[in-house]
Structure formats: C-alpha cells, structure tokens
Amino acid sequence: MTIIDGKATAATIKQEIAAEVAEMVANGMKRPHLAAILVGHDGGSETYVRNKVLACEACGFDSTLIRFEDDVTEEELLTCINGLNENEDIDGFIVQLPLPAHISEQKVIEAIDYRKDVDGFHPVNVGRMNIGLPCYLSATPKGIIELLRRYNIPTSGKHCVVLGRSNIVGKPMASLMMMKNFGDATVTVCHSRTANLKEICRNADILIAAIGRPEFVTAEMVKPGAAVIDVGTTRVPDTSRPKGFRLCGDVKFDEVAPLCSFISPVPGGVGPMTICMLMLNTLAAAKHEYYPAE
Ligand code: NAP
C-alpha cells in the first residue's frame, strides 16, 4: 500500500512553478498576480485564504487580499468584482466561498470574467471542461487528476466511483474521470439518495469520497487493491489539539488503508494539491494559456 503524499507533491509543483516564474521575470514579463476576496471572518475561510496568499509567495506571484465585513451588500461586492475584471494587473481572482446568505453565490460567480475565473466555477469554464475545451479546471478535481498521474495510478478502463455530486468537487471529478484525455474510466456517481451504495463502492477500482461525512467509508465498502482518494475535510472537536479540533476525512483510514493499493490521507492528501492547482491556473492566466490576450 502506498500513501499518496499530497503535501510533498504540492511542494514539488510549487517549486516547478517558482522556477518558471523566475524565468518569466528574467525575460521581462510581469509576475502572475492573484487577487482574493474574503467576506467575513469564518475560521475555515480565513485559513484557506491565508494559505493561498502563502502559496502565492512560494510561487513568486504577487497577491492582493480584499476584505469585506459580513454586512457587505451584493452590489458592493459586484462593483469590486467589476473592478478586478477590468484591472489589467490582476491575472486571476477568486471569491472565497461560502458567502453570507443575503448574497447570491451564483450571481457573484457569473459576474467574474471567465478569463480571470481561476477557480473554474464560471459556467463558461464548467461548460468548456465538459466538452473538452481548454479552460480553468476546478482546483480540487484537477489536483486529484494530478495525483493520480504523478503516482502512475491506472485509470483507463477502470471503474471509478465518486461519492458526492457537488458542483465544485463531485460533478467535475466525475466528468474528468470519464473524459478520454483525463481518467478515461467508467464512472458511477453516488449521492445521498443512492440505493446499494456499499455494493457500488465495493465494485470500485478507484473510490473518490467527497461527501463531508467523517469516516463514512469503512473497510467493508472497499475492494482489496482499490485506490482510495479522500477529499473530505470535516472539523471534528478534539480537546487534545491546540485549536480544539482536528480535520477528519470521509474514509476510516486505519481500517481501509491496509486494503488499498493507494490511499490519500487527511490532512496531507488532496488539500495541499487544491491550493497548488489554483496557483497553476493563475500561472496559466498570466500566460493567457486558455484565452488569448485582447
Ligand atoms: P457538499 O456541497 O456538501 O456536497 C456533498 C455531497 O455528498 C452531496 O452531493 C451529497 O448528496 C453527498 N452526500 C452527503 N451525505 C451523503 C451520504 N450519507 N451518502 C452519500 N452521499 C452523501 O460538499 P463538497 O463541497 O462537495 O465537499 C465535500 C467534502 O469535501 C467536504 O468535507 C469538504 O470540506 C471537502 N472539500 C475538500 C477540499 C480539499 O481541498 N481538500 C475541497 C473542497 C471540498 P446530495 O447531493 O444528495 O445532497
């Protein structure tokens, strides 16, 4: 059994990006510039955005953090987004989700210029992904594809089961695993209404769990020799930790790991790769790799 080291893989990719940025700057190009909008003070969002800013530094990018309080109006936020759309110095930007209930996340996502949508959430990028056109891929599924590739995990013709059907993880993950140029696998998607979920999981050569239910996947749900990717990150109370919680995956790691050919841990598996893929998307934006400069 091999434990997939997302932290080490992400560190390698960040070094690769930093080397490319150093070369770009040496050739007179500007540094890639990522902006992030953060609304409110949610602990998880604060951590994610801080880690994104740190990743920018590691990659040699410029970064700008724009903060709003919880009571920001939708109009103020949309005005800020328009400004970033028009700001030629910003190559790409993200709006950290979730947003307060009085703001429409869909309206916000659709207000972002798809050419700067490095999260890959805009319908143009989602649509282009689904028909195999160049575009920004949603960072978490893109990171998982990268891990499968770098660990030489066979996917073509295999049965991949994806647990979860969210717009940011489950659905794009299933699409990429199905597509010829990515997973080339036979894909089954399970959700909260799926009947015979355990039997379906037991049939998976590759099992990708993205449901946010701590330790949901147990040994009896895993085929011996399967590759298991754990996307889940739920904060569970833990008084022995300085922060009072620990991150828990969707897979019962201790009993599932001995059965697997490959398994990604939580933390240290998919999480570090997600931020790293945001950096790759920003680099692509700076190079106008998917959408030509005007
Ligand atoms: P989400 O929007 O809440 O979607 C959860 C999905 O899981 C839904 O499709 C839901 O089904 C399904 N589900 C929930 N309970 C289930 C059950 N008992 N059996 C089968 N399916 C069930 O979550 P998400 O945004 O996709 O995130 C999923 C997990 O991944 C969370 O723990 C999140 O924190 C984590 N995550 C990690 C990263 C990372 O970088 N590591 C990035 C993104 C998300 P229905 O559609 O039927 O409700």
GROMACS .gro file of N, CA and C in nm, residues 137-209:
model
  219
  137LEU      N    1  -0.975   2.445  -1.483
  137LEU     CA    2  -1.045   2.334  -1.418
  137LEU      C    3  -1.058   2.363  -1.270
  138SER      N    4  -1.169   2.324  -1.215
  138SER     CA    5  -1.192   2.336  -1.070
  138SER      C    6  -1.074   2.271  -0.996
  139ALA      N    7  -1.020   2.343  -0.898
  139ALA     CA    8  -0.889   2.307  -0.841
  139ALA      C    9  -0.884   2.170  -0.773
  140THR      N   10  -0.989   2.134  -0.699
  140THR     CA   11  -0.983   2.007  -0.625
  140THR      C   12  -0.980   1.887  -0.721
  141PRO      N   13  -1.074   1.877  -0.816
  141PRO     CA   14  -1.065   1.764  -0.911
  141PRO      C   15  -0.937   1.767  -0.994
  142LYS      N   16  -0.892   1.886  -1.032
  142LYS     CA   17  -0.768   1.896  -1.109
  142LYS      C   18  -0.650   1.841  -1.027
  143GLY      N   19  -0.649   1.872  -0.897
  143GLY     CA   20  -0.542   1.823  -0.809
  143GLY      C   21  -0.545   1.672  -0.796
  144ILE      N   22  -0.665   1.615  -0.794
  144ILE     CA   23  -0.677   1.469  -0.782
  144ILE      C   24  -0.626   1.402  -0.910
  145ILE      N   25  -0.662   1.459  -1.024
  145ILE     CA   26  -0.612   1.404  -1.153
  145ILE      C   27  -0.459   1.409  -1.152
  146GLU      N   28  -0.403   1.519  -1.103
  146GLU     CA   29  -0.257   1.534  -1.100
  146GLU      C   30  -0.193   1.429  -1.008
  147LEU      N   31  -0.256   1.403  -0.894
  147LEU     CA   32  -0.203   1.300  -0.802
  147LEU      C   33  -0.209   1.162  -0.869
  148LEU      N   34  -0.321   1.132  -0.934
  148LEU     CA   35  -0.334   1.001  -1.000
  148LEU      C   36  -0.224   0.985  -1.105
  149ARG      N   37  -0.196   1.094  -1.179
  149ARG     CA   38  -0.094   1.088  -1.284
  149ARG      C   39   0.045   1.072  -1.223
  150ARG      N   40   0.076   1.156  -1.125
  150ARG     CA   41   0.213   1.155  -1.070
  150ARG      C   42   0.241   1.025  -0.996
  151TYR      N   43   0.138   0.957  -0.946
  151TYR     CA   44   0.159   0.828  -0.879
  151TYR      C   45   0.136   0.710  -0.974
  152ASN      N   46   0.121   0.741  -1.104
  152ASN     CA   47   0.101   0.636  -1.206
  152ASN      C   48  -0.010   0.538  -1.169
  153ILE      N   49  -0.118   0.590  -1.119
  153ILE     CA   50  -0.232   0.503  -1.083
  153ILE      C   51  -0.315   0.480  -1.209
  154PRO      N   52  -0.329   0.355  -1.251
  154PRO     CA   53  -0.402   0.328  -1.375
  154PRO      C   54  -0.550   0.367  -1.362
  155THR      N   55  -0.601   0.439  -1.461
  155THR     CA   56  -0.742   0.480  -1.457
  155THR      C   57  -0.819   0.436  -1.581
  156SER      N   58  -0.750   0.425  -1.696
  156SER     CA   59  -0.819   0.396  -1.822
  156SER      C   60  -0.889   0.260  -1.815
  157GLY      N   61  -1.019   0.260  -1.842
  157GLY     CA   62  -1.096   0.136  -1.842
  157GLY      C   63  -1.132   0.085  -1.704
  158LYS      N   64  -1.088   0.156  -1.600
  158LYS     CA   65  -1.119   0.113  -1.463
  158LYS      C   66  -1.257   0.164  -1.421
  159HIS      N   67  -1.309   0.105  -1.314
  159HIS     CA   68  -1.437   0.154  -1.260
  159HIS      C   69  -1.408   0.253  -1.148
  160CYS      N   70  -1.449   0.378  -1.171
  160CYS     CA   71  -1.428   0.482  -1.070
  160CYS      C   72  -1.563   0.517  -1.007
  161VAL      N   73  -1.569   0.513  -0.876
  161VAL     CA   74  -1.691   0.555  -0.805
  161VAL      C   75  -1.661   0.686  -0.734
  162VAL      N   76  -1.744   0.787  -0.764
  162VAL     CA   77  -1.731   0.918  -0.698
  162VAL      C   78  -1.846   0.931  -0.599
  163LEU      N   79  -1.814   0.955  -0.473
  163LEU     CA   80  -1.917   0.979  -0.371
  163LEU      C   81  -1.935   1.129  -0.358
  164GLY      N   82  -2.054   1.179  -0.393
  164GLY     CA   83  -2.081   1.323  -0.385
  164GLY      C   84  -2.104   1.380  -0.524
  165ARG      N   85  -2.196   1.477  -0.535
  165ARG     CA   86  -2.230   1.535  -0.666
  165ARG      C   87  -2.235   1.687  -0.660
  166SER      N   88  -2.146   1.747  -0.579
  166SER     CA   89  -2.146   1.894  -0.571
  166SER      C   90  -2.089   1.953  -0.700
  167ASN      N   91  -2.120   2.083  -0.720
  167ASN     CA   92  -2.070   2.150  -0.842
  167ASN      C   93  -1.919   2.169  -0.839
  168ILE      N   94  -1.860   2.178  -0.717
  168ILE     CA   95  -1.717   2.210  -0.714
  168ILE      C   96  -1.627   2.086  -0.702
  169VAL      N   97  -1.683   1.975  -0.655
  169VAL     CA   98  -1.600   1.855  -0.644
  169VAL      C   99  -1.660   1.735  -0.720
  170GLY      N  100  -1.772   1.683  -0.671
  170GLY     CA  101  -1.825   1.557  -0.724
  170GLY      C  102  -1.849   1.558  -0.874
  171LYS      N  103  -1.926   1.657  -0.923
  171LYS     CA  104  -1.960   1.658  -1.067
  171LYS      C  105  -1.838   1.676  -1.156
  172PRO      N  106  -1.754   1.781  -1.133
  172PRO     CA  107  -1.637   1.793  -1.222
  172PRO      C  108  -1.542   1.674  -1.209
  173MET      N  109  -1.534   1.616  -1.089
  173MET     CA  110  -1.448   1.498  -1.071
  173MET      C  111  -1.496   1.383  -1.160
  174ALA      N  112  -1.628   1.360  -1.156
  174ALA     CA  113  -1.686   1.252  -1.236
  174ALA      C  114  -1.663   1.279  -1.386
  175SER      N  115  -1.682   1.405  -1.428
  175SER     CA  116  -1.661   1.440  -1.570
  175SER      C  117  -1.517   1.411  -1.611
  176LEU      N  118  -1.422   1.459  -1.531
  176LEU     CA  119  -1.281   1.442  -1.567
  176LEU      C  120  -1.242   1.294  -1.570
  177MET      N  121  -1.293   1.217  -1.474
  177MET     CA  122  -1.258   1.075  -1.471
  177MET      C  123  -1.317   1.002  -1.592
  178MET      N  124  -1.428   1.052  -1.643
  178MET     CA  125  -1.491   0.989  -1.760
  178MET      C  126  -1.419   1.025  -1.890
  179MET      N  127  -1.364   1.149  -1.896
  179MET     CA  128  -1.312   1.201  -2.024
  179MET      C  129  -1.187   1.127  -2.070
  180LYS      N  130  -1.179   1.111  -2.204
  180LYS     CA  131  -1.069   1.035  -2.265
  180LYS      C  132  -0.932   1.089  -2.226
  181ASN      N  133  -0.918   1.223  -2.228
  181ASN     CA  134  -0.787   1.284  -2.203
  181ASN      C  135  -0.748   1.289  -2.056
  182PHE      N  136  -0.841   1.255  -1.969
  182PHE     CA  137  -0.810   1.259  -1.825
  182PHE      C  138  -0.819   1.118  -1.768
  183GLY      N  139  -0.931   1.081  -1.705
  183GLY     CA  140  -0.938   0.949  -1.640
  183GLY      C  141  -0.961   0.834  -1.737
  184ASP      N  142  -1.047   0.859  -1.840
  184ASP     CA  143  -1.082   0.754  -1.937
  184ASP      C  144  -1.141   0.631  -1.868
  185ALA      N  145  -1.209   0.656  -1.756
  185ALA     CA  146  -1.262   0.546  -1.675
  185ALA      C  147  -1.414   0.533  -1.696
  186THR      N  148  -1.469   0.424  -1.643
  186THR     CA  149  -1.615   0.407  -1.636
  186THR      C  150  -1.654   0.460  -1.499
  187VAL      N  151  -1.748   0.556  -1.498
  187VAL     CA  152  -1.771   0.631  -1.374
  187VAL      C  153  -1.912   0.612  -1.319
  188THR      N  154  -1.922   0.589  -1.191
  188THR     CA  155  -2.051   0.587  -1.122
  188THR      C  156  -2.049   0.698  -1.016
  189VAL      N  157  -2.156   0.777  -1.012
  189VAL     CA  158  -2.165   0.884  -0.911
  189VAL      C  159  -2.271   0.847  -0.807
  190CYS      N  160  -2.234   0.852  -0.680
  190CYS     CA  161  -2.329   0.821  -0.572
  190CYS      C  162  -2.358   0.947  -0.491
  191HIS      N  163  -2.477   0.954  -0.435
  191HIS     CA  164  -2.516   1.069  -0.352
  191HIS      C  165  -2.607   1.022  -0.240
  192SER      N  166  -2.672   1.116  -0.174
  192SER     CA  167  -2.746   1.077  -0.053
  192SER      C  168  -2.869   0.991  -0.084
  193ARG      N  169  -2.912   0.987  -0.209
  193ARG     CA  170  -3.030   0.906  -0.244
  193ARG      C  171  -2.991   0.775  -0.312
  194THR      N  172  -2.865   0.745  -0.321
  194THR     CA  173  -2.821   0.624  -0.392
  194THR      C  174  -2.858   0.498  -0.314
  195ALA      N  175  -2.921   0.404  -0.384
  195ALA     CA  176  -2.950   0.273  -0.322
  195ALA      C  177  -2.828   0.184  -0.342
  196ASN      N  178  -2.807   0.089  -0.258
  196ASN     CA  179  -2.695  -0.007  -0.268
  196ASN      C  180  -2.559   0.060  -0.274
  197LEU      N  181  -2.543   0.169  -0.201
  197LEU     CA  182  -2.418   0.246  -0.207
  197LEU      C  183  -2.297   0.159  -0.168
  198LYS      N  184  -2.314   0.077  -0.067
  198LYS     CA  185  -2.199  -0.005  -0.022
  198LYS      C  186  -2.155  -0.101  -0.132
  199GLU      N  187  -2.252  -0.165  -0.198
  199GLU     CA  188  -2.218  -0.261  -0.304
  199GLU      C  189  -2.149  -0.189  -0.420
  200ILE      N  190  -2.198  -0.071  -0.454
  200ILE     CA  191  -2.138   0.004  -0.566
  200ILE      C  192  -1.992   0.039  -0.530
  201CYS      N  193  -1.971   0.085  -0.407
  201CYS     CA  194  -1.834   0.121  -0.366
  201CYS      C  195  -1.743   0.000  -0.370
  202ARG      N  196  -1.796  -0.115  -0.330
  202ARG     CA  197  -1.714  -0.238  -0.327
  202ARG      C  198  -1.670  -0.281  -0.467
  203ASN      N  199  -1.736  -0.225  -0.570
  203ASN     CA  200  -1.701  -0.256  -0.708
  203ASN      C  201  -1.598  -0.161  -0.766
  204ALA      N  202  -1.556  -0.062  -0.688
  204ALA     CA  203  -1.471   0.045  -0.743
  204ALA      C  204  -1.324   0.005  -0.746
  205ASP      N  205  -1.260   0.030  -0.861
  205ASP     CA  206  -1.113   0.021  -0.866
  205ASP      C  207  -1.053   0.148  -0.807
  206ILE      N  208  -1.124   0.259  -0.831
  206ILE     CA  209  -1.083   0.389  -0.776
  206ILE      C  210  -1.205   0.447  -0.704
  207LEU      N  211  -1.189   0.477  -0.577
  207LEU     CA  212  -1.301   0.530  -0.499
  207LEU      C  213  -1.264   0.671  -0.453
  208ILE      N  214  -1.344   0.770  -0.494
  208ILE     CA  215  -1.316   0.910  -0.458
  208ILE      C  216  -1.430   0.959  -0.368
  209ALA      N  217  -1.398   0.986  -0.242
  209ALA     CA  218  -1.502   1.021  -0.145
  209ALA      C  219  -1.502   1.170  -0.120
   0.00000   0.00000   0.00000
